[in-house]
Every structure is written in C-alpha cells, then in structure tokens.
mmCIF file of C-alpha atoms and ligand atoms in Angstrom:
data_model
loop_
_atom_site.group_PDB
_atom_site.id
_atom_site.type_symbol
_atom_site.label_atom_id
_atom_site.label_comp_id
_atom_site.label_asym_id
_atom_site.label_seq_id
_atom_site.Cartn_x
_atom_site.Cartn_y
_atom_site.Cartn_z
ATOM 1 C CA MET A 1 134.981 37.618 192.857
ATOM 2 C CA THR A 2 135.785 34.481 195.009
ATOM 3 C CA ASN A 3 134.294 31.234 193.767
ATOM 4 C CA ALA A 4 131.254 29.824 195.414
ATOM 5 C CA ILE A 5 131.867 27.961 198.784
ATOM 6 C CA ARG A 6 130.862 24.166 198.031
ATOM 7 C CA PHE A 7 128.915 22.605 200.755
ATOM 8 C CA GLY A 8 128.544 18.917 201.529
ATOM 9 C CA VAL A 9 125.931 17.979 203.714
ATOM 10 C CA LEU A 10 126.172 14.976 206.470
ATOM 11 C CA GLY A 11 122.643 13.473 207.311
ATOM 12 C CA THR A 12 119.204 13.449 205.722
ATOM 13 C CA GLY A 13 117.143 14.339 208.695
ATOM 14 C CA ARG A 14 114.336 17.192 209.289
ATOM 15 C CA ILE A 15 116.585 20.270 209.720
ATOM 16 C CA THR A 16 118.772 19.319 206.582
ATOM 17 C CA ARG A 17 115.838 20.206 204.542
ATOM 18 C CA ARG A 18 115.527 23.688 206.082
ATOM 19 C CA LEU A 19 119.242 24.559 205.649
ATOM 20 C CA VAL A 20 119.874 23.161 202.492
ATOM 21 C CA ALA A 21 116.948 25.082 200.971
ATOM 22 C CA GLU A 22 118.682 28.119 202.588
ATOM 23 C CA LEU A 23 122.197 27.247 201.470
ATOM 24 C CA GLN A 24 120.931 26.794 197.889
ATOM 25 C CA GLN A 25 119.304 30.401 198.112
ATOM 26 C CA SER A 26 122.337 32.076 199.602
ATOM 27 C CA LEU A 27 124.775 34.158 197.602
ATOM 28 C CA GLY A 28 128.244 32.613 197.063
ATOM 29 C CA VAL A 29 127.623 29.205 198.383
ATOM 30 C CA LYS A 30 126.311 25.957 196.722
ATOM 31 C CA VAL A 31 125.281 22.552 197.967
ATOM 32 C CA THR A 32 127.450 20.017 195.734
ATOM 33 C CA ALA A 33 126.890 16.741 197.764
ATOM 34 C CA ILE A 34 125.066 15.142 200.401
ATOM 35 C CA ALA A 35 125.996 11.773 202.336
ATOM 36 C CA SER A 36 123.697 9.502 204.027
ATOM 37 C CA ARG A 37 124.522 6.157 205.929
ATOM 38 C CA ASP A 38 122.180 4.631 203.299
ATOM 39 C CA PRO A 39 123.247 5.349 199.676
ATOM 40 C CA ALA A 40 119.760 5.158 198.606
ATOM 41 C CA ARG A 41 118.524 7.787 201.023
ATOM 42 C CA ALA A 42 121.410 10.117 199.803
ATOM 43 C CA ARG A 43 120.385 9.503 196.149
ATOM 44 C CA TRP A 44 116.738 10.134 196.908
ATOM 45 C CA PHE A 45 117.537 13.412 198.849
ATOM 46 C CA ALA A 46 119.967 14.539 196.195
ATOM 47 C CA ASP A 47 117.213 14.024 193.701
ATOM 48 C CA GLN A 48 114.596 15.822 195.636
ATOM 49 C CA PHE A 49 116.644 18.838 196.373
ATOM 50 C CA GLY A 50 118.889 18.976 192.769
ATOM 51 C CA ILE A 51 122.043 18.224 194.611
ATOM 52 C CA PRO A 52 124.635 17.000 192.018
ATOM 53 C CA ASN A 53 126.444 14.305 194.084
ATOM 54 C CA ALA A 54 125.081 11.713 196.433
ATOM 55 C CA MET A 55 127.813 9.930 198.795
ATOM 56 C CA ASP A 56 127.649 6.539 200.386
ATOM 57 C CA GLY A 57 128.701 7.335 203.876
ATOM 58 C CA TYR A 58 129.908 10.526 205.701
ATOM 59 C CA GLN A 59 133.802 9.522 205.251
ATOM 60 C CA ALA A 60 133.414 9.404 201.593
ATOM 61 C CA LEU A 61 132.188 13.068 201.628
ATOM 62 C CA LEU A 62 134.727 14.214 203.899
ATOM 63 C CA GLU A 63 137.436 12.748 201.497
ATOM 64 C CA SER A 64 135.748 14.115 198.361
ATOM 65 C CA ASN A 65 137.286 16.936 196.500
ATOM 66 C CA LEU A 66 133.849 18.338 195.489
ATOM 67 C CA VAL A 67 133.240 20.059 198.809
ATOM 68 C CA ASP A 68 135.023 22.793 200.811
ATOM 69 C CA ALA A 69 132.867 22.782 203.950
ATOM 70 C CA VAL A 70 130.466 20.470 205.476
ATOM 71 C CA TYR A 71 126.998 21.117 207.262
ATOM 72 C CA ILE A 72 126.815 18.563 210.170
ATOM 73 C CA ALA A 73 123.014 17.782 210.792
ATOM 74 C CA LEU A 74 123.450 14.389 212.853
ATOM 75 C CA PRO A 75 122.380 13.693 216.328
ATOM 76 C CA PRO A 76 124.509 15.537 218.958
ATOM 77 C CA SER A 77 126.728 12.563 219.996
ATOM 78 C CA LEU A 78 127.961 12.373 216.351
ATOM 79 C CA HIS A 79 128.929 15.958 215.888
ATOM 80 C CA ALA A 80 132.370 15.883 217.588
ATOM 81 C CA ARG A 81 133.473 12.678 215.681
ATOM 82 C CA TRP A 82 132.486 14.288 212.124
ATOM 83 C CA ALA A 83 133.710 17.779 212.654
ATOM 84 C CA ILE A 84 137.089 16.663 213.880
ATOM 85 C CA GLY A 85 137.092 14.190 210.763
ATOM 86 C CA ALA A 86 136.267 17.064 208.478
ATOM 87 C CA ALA A 87 138.709 19.238 209.757
ATOM 88 C CA ALA A 88 141.389 16.484 209.245
ATOM 89 C CA CYS A 89 140.193 16.418 205.545
ATOM 90 C CA GLY A 90 140.626 20.162 205.458
ATOM 91 C CA LYS A 91 137.031 21.021 205.424
ATOM 92 C CA HIS A 92 135.339 23.926 207.015
ATOM 93 C CA VAL A 93 132.634 22.860 209.650
ATOM 94 C CA LEU A 94 129.053 24.317 210.178
ATOM 95 C CA CYS A 95 127.950 22.180 212.964
ATOM 96 C CA GLU A 96 124.288 21.841 214.097
ATOM 97 C CA LYS A 97 123.381 22.605 217.868
ATOM 98 C CA PRO A 98 124.272 21.570 220.457
ATOM 99 C CA LEU A 99 127.999 21.879 219.338
ATOM 100 C CA THR A 100 128.965 18.501 221.148
ATOM 101 C CA THR A 101 127.716 16.542 224.005
ATOM 102 C CA THR A 102 130.530 17.809 226.568
ATOM 103 C CA TYR A 103 132.719 20.803 227.058
ATOM 104 C CA ASP A 104 135.975 18.554 226.515
ATOM 105 C CA LEU A 105 134.600 17.370 223.030
ATOM 106 C CA ALA A 106 133.821 20.866 222.098
ATOM 107 C CA VAL A 107 137.420 22.190 222.971
ATOM 108 C CA GLU A 108 138.880 19.237 221.079
ATOM 109 C CA LEU A 109 136.494 20.072 218.082
ATOM 110 C CA ASP A 110 137.895 23.686 218.319
ATOM 111 C CA GLN A 111 141.631 22.764 218.670
ATOM 112 C CA ALA A 112 141.179 20.492 215.543
ATOM 113 C CA CYS A 113 139.716 23.069 213.417
ATOM 114 C CA GLN A 114 142.508 25.606 214.574
ATOM 115 C CA SER A 115 145.284 22.974 213.925
ATOM 116 C CA SER A 116 143.911 22.149 210.288
ATOM 117 C CA GLY A 117 143.289 25.989 209.622
ATOM 118 C CA VAL A 118 139.664 25.674 209.077
ATOM 119 C CA GLN A 119 136.729 27.494 210.094
ATOM 120 C CA TRP A 120 133.889 26.287 212.305
ATOM 121 C CA LEU A 121 130.726 27.736 213.401
ATOM 122 C CA ASP A 122 127.578 26.381 215.210
ATOM 123 C CA ALA A 123 124.394 26.700 213.439
ATOM 124 C CA THR A 124 122.611 28.734 216.134
ATOM 125 C CA GLY A 125 120.391 30.940 213.956
ATOM 126 C CA TRP A 126 119.078 33.506 216.695
ATOM 127 C CA LEU A 127 122.696 34.917 217.086
ATOM 128 C CA HIS A 128 122.527 36.048 213.570
ATOM 129 C CA HIS A 129 119.089 37.756 213.528
ATOM 130 C CA PRO A 130 119.404 41.644 213.029
ATOM 131 C CA ARG A 131 117.290 41.708 216.116
ATOM 132 C CA THR A 132 120.024 40.087 218.177
ATOM 133 C CA ALA A 133 122.603 42.628 217.199
ATOM 134 C CA ARG A 134 120.233 45.549 218.215
ATOM 135 C CA MET A 135 119.476 43.708 221.528
ATOM 136 C CA LEU A 136 123.290 43.610 222.204
ATOM 137 C CA GLU A 137 123.351 47.149 221.341
ATOM 138 C CA ILE A 138 120.805 47.862 224.113
ATOM 139 C CA VAL A 139 122.383 45.521 226.626
ATOM 140 C CA SER A 140 125.676 46.860 226.350
ATOM 141 C CA GLY A 141 124.858 50.509 225.798
ATOM 142 C CA GLY A 142 123.337 51.102 229.091
ATOM 143 C CA THR A 143 119.690 51.507 228.093
ATOM 144 C CA LEU A 144 118.637 48.977 230.615
ATOM 145 C CA GLY A 145 121.009 50.012 233.322
ATOM 146 C CA CYS A 146 123.314 47.495 235.029
ATOM 147 C CA ILE A 147 122.288 44.001 233.916
ATOM 148 C CA LYS A 148 121.422 41.801 236.957
ATOM 149 C CA HIS A 149 119.123 39.009 235.605
ATOM 150 C CA VAL A 150 118.185 36.803 232.621
ATOM 151 C CA SER A 151 115.443 34.343 232.477
ATOM 152 C CA ALA A 152 114.621 32.151 229.479
ATOM 153 C CA SER A 153 112.061 29.727 228.914
ATOM 154 C CA VAL A 154 112.183 27.328 225.764
ATOM 155 C CA SER A 155 109.914 24.298 225.241
ATOM 156 C CA PHE A 156 107.964 22.311 222.651
ATOM 157 C CA PHE A 157 105.163 19.846 223.937
ATOM 158 C CA GLU A 158 106.172 16.445 222.869
ATOM 159 C CA PRO A 159 107.814 17.290 219.510
ATOM 160 C CA PHE A 160 109.012 13.810 218.631
ATOM 161 C CA GLN A 161 108.704 11.813 215.498
ATOM 162 C CA SER A 162 109.115 8.005 215.475
ATOM 163 C CA GLY A 163 112.669 6.915 216.087
ATOM 164 C CA ASP A 164 113.475 10.641 217.180
ATOM 165 C CA HIS A 165 117.020 10.913 218.519
ATOM 166 C CA ARG A 166 116.025 13.374 221.052
ATOM 167 C CA LEU A 167 114.391 10.436 222.771
ATOM 168 C CA ASP A 168 117.905 8.566 222.835
ATOM 169 C CA ALA A 169 120.228 9.778 225.663
ATOM 170 C CA ALA A 170 122.981 7.721 223.918
ATOM 171 C CA LEU A 171 122.700 10.099 220.894
ATOM 172 C CA GLY A 172 122.743 13.192 222.815
ATOM 173 C CA GLY A 173 118.938 13.373 223.305
ATOM 174 C CA GLY A 174 116.986 15.109 225.943
ATOM 175 C CA VAL A 175 116.012 18.680 226.420
ATOM 176 C CA LEU A 176 119.044 20.060 228.302
ATOM 177 C CA LEU A 177 121.420 19.692 225.328
ATOM 178 C CA ASP A 178 118.593 20.383 222.809
ATOM 179 C CA LEU A 179 116.529 23.577 223.780
ATOM 180 C CA GLY A 180 119.131 24.300 226.812
ATOM 181 C CA TRP A 181 121.382 25.020 224.092
ATOM 182 C CA TYR A 182 119.259 28.194 223.456
ATOM 183 C CA ALA A 183 118.371 29.114 226.909
ATOM 184 C CA PHE A 184 121.729 28.622 228.690
ATOM 185 C CA GLY A 185 123.279 30.229 225.475
ATOM 186 C CA LEU A 186 121.233 33.152 225.946
ATOM 187 C CA ALA A 187 122.481 33.528 229.555
ATOM 188 C CA ALA A 188 126.082 33.028 228.626
ATOM 189 C CA TRP A 189 125.613 35.652 225.762
ATOM 190 C CA THR A 190 124.251 38.138 228.187
ATOM 191 C CA ALA A 191 126.522 37.881 230.928
ATOM 192 C CA GLY A 192 129.474 37.701 228.443
ATOM 193 C CA CYS A 193 130.874 34.463 230.146
ATOM 194 C CA ALA A 194 130.296 31.017 231.435
ATOM 195 C CA PRO A 195 128.677 31.028 234.941
ATOM 196 C CA ASP A 196 130.535 30.299 238.196
ATOM 197 C CA SER A 197 127.794 27.937 239.354
ATOM 198 C CA VAL A 198 124.898 26.336 237.999
ATOM 199 C CA PHE A 199 122.155 24.433 239.806
ATOM 200 C CA ALA A 200 120.220 22.287 237.523
ATOM 201 C CA ASP A 201 117.093 20.303 238.653
ATOM 202 C CA CYS A 202 116.426 17.815 235.785
ATOM 203 C CA VAL A 203 113.150 15.649 235.480
ATOM 204 C CA HIS A 204 113.763 12.500 233.587
ATOM 205 C CA HIS A 205 111.216 10.672 231.578
ATOM 206 C CA ARG A 206 111.655 7.707 229.052
ATOM 207 C CA GLY A 207 115.461 7.639 229.999
ATOM 208 C CA ILE A 208 116.168 11.328 229.028
ATOM 209 C CA VAL A 209 115.936 14.711 230.696
ATOM 210 C CA ASN A 210 112.373 15.677 229.882
ATOM 211 C CA ARG A 211 112.248 19.097 231.817
ATOM 212 C CA VAL A 212 115.081 21.206 233.553
ATOM 213 C CA SER A 213 114.826 24.173 235.643
ATOM 214 C CA ALA A 214 118.181 25.777 236.501
ATOM 215 C CA VAL A 215 119.689 28.735 238.398
ATOM 216 C CA CYS A 216 123.149 30.153 237.121
ATOM 217 C CA ARG A 217 125.360 32.581 238.823
ATOM 218 C CA PHE A 218 127.852 34.754 236.917
ATOM 219 C CA LYS A 219 131.067 36.442 238.206
ATOM 220 C CA ASN A 220 129.689 39.832 237.311
ATOM 221 C CA ASP A 221 126.743 39.602 239.647
ATOM 222 C CA VAL A 222 124.318 38.384 236.702
ATOM 223 C CA SER A 223 122.103 35.713 237.575
ATOM 224 C CA ALA A 224 119.802 33.417 235.297
ATOM 225 C CA THR A 225 116.990 31.258 235.584
ATOM 226 C CA ILE A 226 116.188 28.641 232.794
ATOM 227 C CA SER A 227 113.132 26.401 232.186
ATOM 228 C CA CYS A 228 113.113 24.003 229.276
ATOM 229 C CA GLY A 229 110.782 21.170 228.737
ATOM 230 C CA TYR A 230 109.249 18.691 226.424
ATOM 231 C CA ASP A 231 106.036 18.688 228.436
ATOM 232 C CA THR A 232 104.835 22.292 228.080
ATOM 233 C CA ALA A 233 103.446 24.363 225.148
ATOM 234 C CA THR A 234 105.854 26.016 222.667
ATOM 235 C CA ARG A 235 107.690 28.812 224.441
ATOM 236 C CA LYS A 236 110.821 30.730 223.106
ATOM 237 C CA TRP A 237 110.872 33.594 225.554
ATOM 238 C CA MET A 238 113.319 35.698 227.283
ATOM 239 C CA GLU A 239 113.767 38.664 229.781
ATOM 240 C CA ILE A 240 117.050 40.562 230.258
ATOM 241 C CA ALA A 241 116.526 42.609 233.408
ATOM 242 C CA GLY A 242 118.744 45.723 234.262
ATOM 243 C CA GLU A 243 118.584 48.165 237.245
ATOM 244 C CA ASP A 244 116.471 50.609 235.158
ATOM 245 C CA ALA A 245 114.419 48.467 232.528
ATOM 246 C CA SER A 246 114.019 45.278 230.940
ATOM 247 C CA ILE A 247 114.032 43.845 227.520
ATOM 248 C CA ILE A 248 111.352 41.266 226.789
ATOM 249 C CA CYS A 249 111.021 39.023 223.620
ATOM 250 C CA ASP A 250 108.537 36.038 223.075
ATOM 251 C CA ASP A 251 110.380 34.444 220.234
ATOM 252 C CA PHE A 252 114.017 34.891 220.677
ATOM 253 C CA THR A 253 115.119 31.365 219.202
ATOM 254 C CA ARG A 254 113.054 31.954 216.042
ATOM 255 C CA PRO A 255 110.387 34.614 215.257
ATOM 256 C CA TRP A 256 106.982 33.311 215.137
ATOM 257 C CA GLN A 257 105.639 32.682 211.650
ATOM 258 C CA ASP A 258 103.539 35.604 209.931
ATOM 259 C CA ARG A 259 104.724 37.933 212.602
ATOM 260 C CA PRO A 260 107.413 40.488 212.592
ATOM 261 C CA ALA A 261 110.330 39.755 214.913
ATOM 262 C CA ARG A 262 110.158 42.317 217.697
ATOM 263 C CA PHE A 263 111.071 42.908 221.326
ATOM 264 C CA TRP A 264 109.711 45.203 223.831
ATOM 265 C CA ILE A 265 111.444 47.534 226.546
ATOM 266 C CA HIS A 266 109.728 48.117 229.692
ATOM 267 C CA ASP A 267 111.023 50.538 231.997
ATOM 268 C CA ARG A 268 110.519 51.209 235.759
ATOM 269 C CA THR A 269 107.457 53.526 234.997
ATOM 270 C CA GLY A 270 105.668 51.019 233.050
ATOM 271 C CA ALA A 271 106.380 52.624 229.868
ATOM 272 C CA VAL A 272 106.851 50.321 226.909
ATOM 273 C CA VAL A 273 108.710 50.729 223.693
ATOM 274 C CA SER A 274 108.651 48.108 221.160
ATOM 275 C CA GLU A 275 111.003 47.469 218.083
ATOM 276 C CA GLN A 276 110.432 45.327 214.989
ATOM 277 C CA PHE A 277 113.041 43.847 212.596
ATOM 278 C CA GLU A 278 112.988 42.173 209.241
ATOM 279 C CA GLY A 279 115.625 39.451 208.144
ATOM 280 C CA ASN A 280 116.292 35.722 207.785
ATOM 281 C CA GLN A 281 118.553 34.231 210.621
ATOM 282 C CA GLU A 282 119.815 31.332 208.579
ATOM 283 C CA LYS A 283 120.750 33.405 205.539
ATOM 284 C CA ASN A 284 122.948 35.704 207.724
ATOM 285 C CA LEU A 285 124.226 32.850 209.524
ATOM 286 C CA ILE A 286 125.344 31.207 206.265
ATOM 287 C CA ALA A 287 126.599 34.604 205.128
ATOM 288 C CA ALA A 288 128.755 34.994 208.303
ATOM 289 C CA PHE A 289 130.308 31.382 207.815
ATOM 290 C CA ARG A 290 131.012 32.093 204.153
ATOM 291 C CA SER A 291 132.411 35.587 204.958
ATOM 292 C CA ALA A 292 135.060 33.808 207.415
ATOM 293 C CA ILE A 293 136.076 31.245 205.186
ATOM 294 C CA VAL A 294 136.844 33.914 202.599
ATOM 295 C CA GLY A 295 138.758 35.811 205.016
ATOM 296 C CA GLU A 296 136.541 38.857 205.252
ATOM 297 C CA SER A 297 135.341 38.417 208.762
ATOM 298 C CA ASP A 298 136.006 36.552 212.097
ATOM 299 C CA LEU A 299 134.095 34.163 214.091
ATOM 300 C CA THR A 300 136.062 34.302 217.381
ATOM 301 C CA ALA A 301 133.017 35.912 219.401
ATOM 302 C CA HIS A 302 130.537 33.135 218.037
ATOM 303 C CA ARG A 303 132.961 30.491 218.979
ATOM 304 C CA THR A 304 133.618 31.885 222.178
ATOM 305 C CA LEU A 305 130.161 31.772 223.058
ATOM 306 C CA ALA A 306 129.473 28.391 221.809
ATOM 307 C CA LEU A 307 132.329 26.985 224.218
ATOM 308 C CA GLN A 308 130.964 29.039 226.968
ATOM 309 C CA THR A 309 127.364 27.571 226.218
ATOM 310 C CA GLN A 310 128.912 24.154 226.087
ATOM 311 C CA ARG A 311 130.687 24.630 229.155
ATOM 312 C CA THR A 312 127.460 25.680 230.773
ATOM 313 C CA LEU A 313 125.452 22.762 229.656
ATOM 314 C CA SER A 314 128.368 20.416 231.153
ATOM 315 C CA MET A 315 128.026 22.358 234.464
ATOM 316 C CA ALA A 316 124.376 21.616 234.514
ATOM 317 C CA THR A 317 124.926 17.692 233.800
ATOM 318 C CA GLY A 318 125.569 15.715 236.736
ATOM 319 C CA PRO A 319 127.090 12.251 236.602
ATOM 320 C CA SER A 320 123.760 10.801 235.814
ATOM 321 C CA GLY A 321 123.197 13.208 233.040
ATOM 322 C CA GLY A 322 121.220 15.975 234.853
ATOM 323 C CA ASP A 323 120.637 16.969 238.467
ATOM 324 C CA ALA A 324 123.832 19.151 239.089
ATOM 325 C CA ALA A 325 124.811 21.467 241.589
ATOM 326 C CA SER A 326 128.284 22.521 240.334
ATOM 327 C CA ARG A 327 130.791 25.099 241.130
ATOM 328 C CA ALA A 328 133.890 25.875 238.646
HETATM 329 N N1 NAP B 401 119.147 24.875 214.308
HETATM 330 C C1 NAP B 401 117.882 24.462 214.418
HETATM 331 O O1 NAP B 401 116.954 25.312 214.379
HETATM 332 C C2 NAP B 401 117.595 23.070 214.681
HETATM 333 C C3 NAP B 401 116.423 22.392 214.588
HETATM 334 C C4 NAP B 401 116.222 21.144 214.736
HETATM 335 C C5 NAP B 401 117.317 20.371 214.831
HETATM 336 N N2 NAP B 401 118.656 20.827 215.013
HETATM 337 C C6 NAP B 401 119.777 19.989 215.310
HETATM 338 O O2 NAP B 401 120.058 19.372 214.147
HETATM 339 C C7 NAP B 401 120.540 18.131 214.277
HETATM 340 C C8 NAP B 401 119.827 16.982 213.659
HETATM 341 O O3 NAP B 401 118.431 17.093 214.088
HETATM 342 P P1 NAP B 401 117.189 16.631 213.165
HETATM 343 O O4 NAP B 401 115.959 16.938 213.990
HETATM 344 O O5 NAP B 401 117.427 16.986 211.711
HETATM 345 O O6 NAP B 401 117.338 14.938 213.371
HETATM 346 P P2 NAP B 401 116.919 13.893 212.668
HETATM 347 O O7 NAP B 401 115.645 14.178 211.793
HETATM 348 O O8 NAP B 401 116.734 12.591 213.650
HETATM 349 O O9 NAP B 401 118.131 13.540 211.497
HETATM 350 C C9 NAP B 401 119.373 13.228 211.835
HETATM 351 C C10 NAP B 401 120.214 12.330 210.687
HETATM 352 O O10 NAP B 401 121.405 11.967 211.167
HETATM 353 C C11 NAP B 401 121.791 10.804 210.490
HETATM 354 N N3 NAP B 401 122.151 9.822 211.647
HETATM 355 C C12 NAP B 401 123.334 9.261 211.632
HETATM 356 N N4 NAP B 401 123.325 8.393 212.664
HETATM 357 C C13 NAP B 401 121.955 8.408 213.184
HETATM 358 C C14 NAP B 401 121.557 7.571 214.252
HETATM 359 N N5 NAP B 401 122.246 6.786 214.910
HETATM 360 N N6 NAP B 401 120.209 7.870 214.697
HETATM 361 C C15 NAP B 401 119.489 8.774 213.975
HETATM 362 N N7 NAP B 401 120.071 9.448 212.881
HETATM 363 C C16 NAP B 401 121.312 9.237 212.532
HETATM 364 C C17 NAP B 401 120.485 10.341 209.670
HETATM 365 O O11 NAP B 401 120.708 10.547 208.420
HETATM 366 P P3 NAP B 401 121.137 9.401 207.528
HETATM 367 O O12 NAP B 401 120.953 8.060 208.136
HETATM 368 O O13 NAP B 401 120.621 9.621 206.209
HETATM 369 O O14 NAP B 401 122.719 9.334 207.322
HETATM 370 C C18 NAP B 401 119.346 11.251 210.117
HETATM 371 O O15 NAP B 401 118.546 11.624 209.217
HETATM 372 C C19 NAP B 401 120.639 17.847 215.993
HETATM 373 O O16 NAP B 401 121.934 18.322 216.483
HETATM 374 C C20 NAP B 401 119.556 18.940 216.344
HETATM 375 O O17 NAP B 401 119.680 19.434 217.694
HETATM 376 C C21 NAP B 401 118.635 22.203 214.865
#
C-alpha cells in the first residue's frame, strides 16, 4: 500500500474550503499544511480545518518536506509563478482554473513540471464527473451522428464578494478567464483540438470583461458559440449538436444541488432519452491526480485539453484583454 500523498494548500480563499474538505475525505491523500500571505490567517485556517501545519508565505510551503503536492487556489495571475516554483521544489501541482492567464505561461508551466518530473492537473471538476465520461462515449460513439456544433452558456449574476479578485484584471479577473474556462473548454473537449479561429466580442465593465459572446471554428468542421457573463442569472448549460441528434445538459460545470446529474439526447424526430448519474467530481479529480502521482494512470489527455483551452482563451483575448478576431 502506497503512503498517503501529503498536500499543502496555497491560499485561504473561498474555493480552498471546498477542496480541502474533499481532500480530507479522499482515500490515499491528506492535507498536511496550508500557507497564507498572512501567518495568522494560515493558523486560523489550519485550526478550523484540522490541518497540522500553518506556513508563513507560499515559498515556505514549497520548500517544506512535509508536502508532496500543492493545491494552488490563488488568483489566476499567480498560478504560473507558484506552479513553476512548486515544480522547481519537486512538488506535484494541482492548480485551480484557469490554469494560467496566457497560453505561453501554460506551456511554460507544463515544461517546468515535465523537466522536474512532477505531475500537474488543472482542477476542472466537470471533466471528472462520470456523466462526462458517458457524454464522451456518446459523442465519439456516433449516437449523435457527425458532430457539427457546440454551444455553451455559463454565467453567474454579480457573484462578487468584497475585494473579489474577479473584479481585478491585474489578478486575472474577468469572466473570459473565469467562466470562459468552462465554456471554451467544452468546445475544445468536443472538437478534440484548439480552434482555427475565434471571434470574441467582450463587453467591459469596471475594468474587466463582464460579458463575452464568441464564435469558434475548428478544423474538423465543428463550430461553437459561447456566451458567458456576470450580468445574467446562473446558467451552466450546453448542447452538442450532431447530424442525427443533440445532447443537452443544463448543469455541465457542476450538477444543481439536490438534483441528480443528468443529460438529454434529443433526436431528429423529437424523441428524448435522459440518463442520470451519481458521483462527486472533485473526489474523482483528486483520485485521478493521486493515481497519476503513484504511477497508476496518465493525465496526458487532461493536460492536452487544458493547454488547448488556454490557447483558445488566448485567441479570444485581444491586445486590450478582449474583443478579438483571431486566426491561428
Ligand atoms: N473549480 C471551481 O469550481 C472554482 C470555483 C471558484 C474559484 N475557482 C478558482 O480558484 C481560484 C481562487 O478563487 P477563490 O474564489 O477561492 O479566490 P479568493 O476567495 O479571492 O481567494 C484567493 C486567495 O488567494 C490568496 N491571494 C494571494 N494573493 C492575492 C491577491 N493579490 N489578492 C487576493 N488574494 C490573494 C489569498 O489567500 P492568502 O491571503 O491567505 O494567502 C486569497 O484568500 C481562482 O483561480 C478561481 O478561478 C475555482
């Protein structure tokens, strides 16, 4: 039996609470340390969550021999720096989405981890839900016919708390990198590649991209339309349309609370078939990461998709941080 993988956590924000709880309930891993810019906050968080070690600053955690892997739950602009720093210290990297703020940084992160011989994975939960595996089977198995179009709409209405990093472009804020990670990621996941072209129309408000509408074209004659915003009610839906049928899901990023995860297949006659699933996407994500660390599985497909997603987002980001019509 392999020893438990010891996780250290960078940052004490909102998502940290959720993932620390999932890590602590997962088999074969434990959380041994947490670091904050503020040592008192690290101590408070450690006490609240029963984490044995509180560290003063992120570098101290990277250099600690108490952890094998780090979970990076910082604002996006800090992901690349601390992931590359973690790799240099021989630590495996589980990094929150978006992986980084640019495609070039994502490639740098990937190369740094490869040179150090450590694993990395982006914490994109929906990819690890059993429903997603079944959708992939349907999409690639021919049930829908030849796939032609993907549409995804992801939004939350004014989801901010005071001092929210999502309102600060310098920290990688804005809806394009935040919710766009899911929507553009779904398009790349379906097409199996980054697009050849992206046209993105971004509406700016308060110095960040507040709404984005985009059209992507992929080399295999797949197209995608994307809508993300901080100014419409919660949406997390998608459709993948083939020549014979479509698959539709109204909560692909995370199942609605108190409802089973499900999707519907609508065919050309109007017939509808629904499937339902159980499972915890975060626990599966942690299990996949652990399994790669102990050499039992391979994360290449996930990493390739993360890089394709980052590339797509960079194509959608013009020189002013939005409004792009780009051709690779
Ligand atoms: N997978 C998901 O479902 C999901 C959901 C929400 C968010 N996320 C992602 O998780 C990451 C963190 O999001 P969050 O909502 O947890 O953020 P948050 O609440 O703002 O927390 C971020 C943490 O980063 C640290 N930090 C370091 N430098 C900072 C700076 N200059 N400004 C603000 N915070 C700074 C802070 O911890 P210390 O000061 O204690 O060091 C802070 O608590 C983002 O990349 C976000 O996109 C993922």
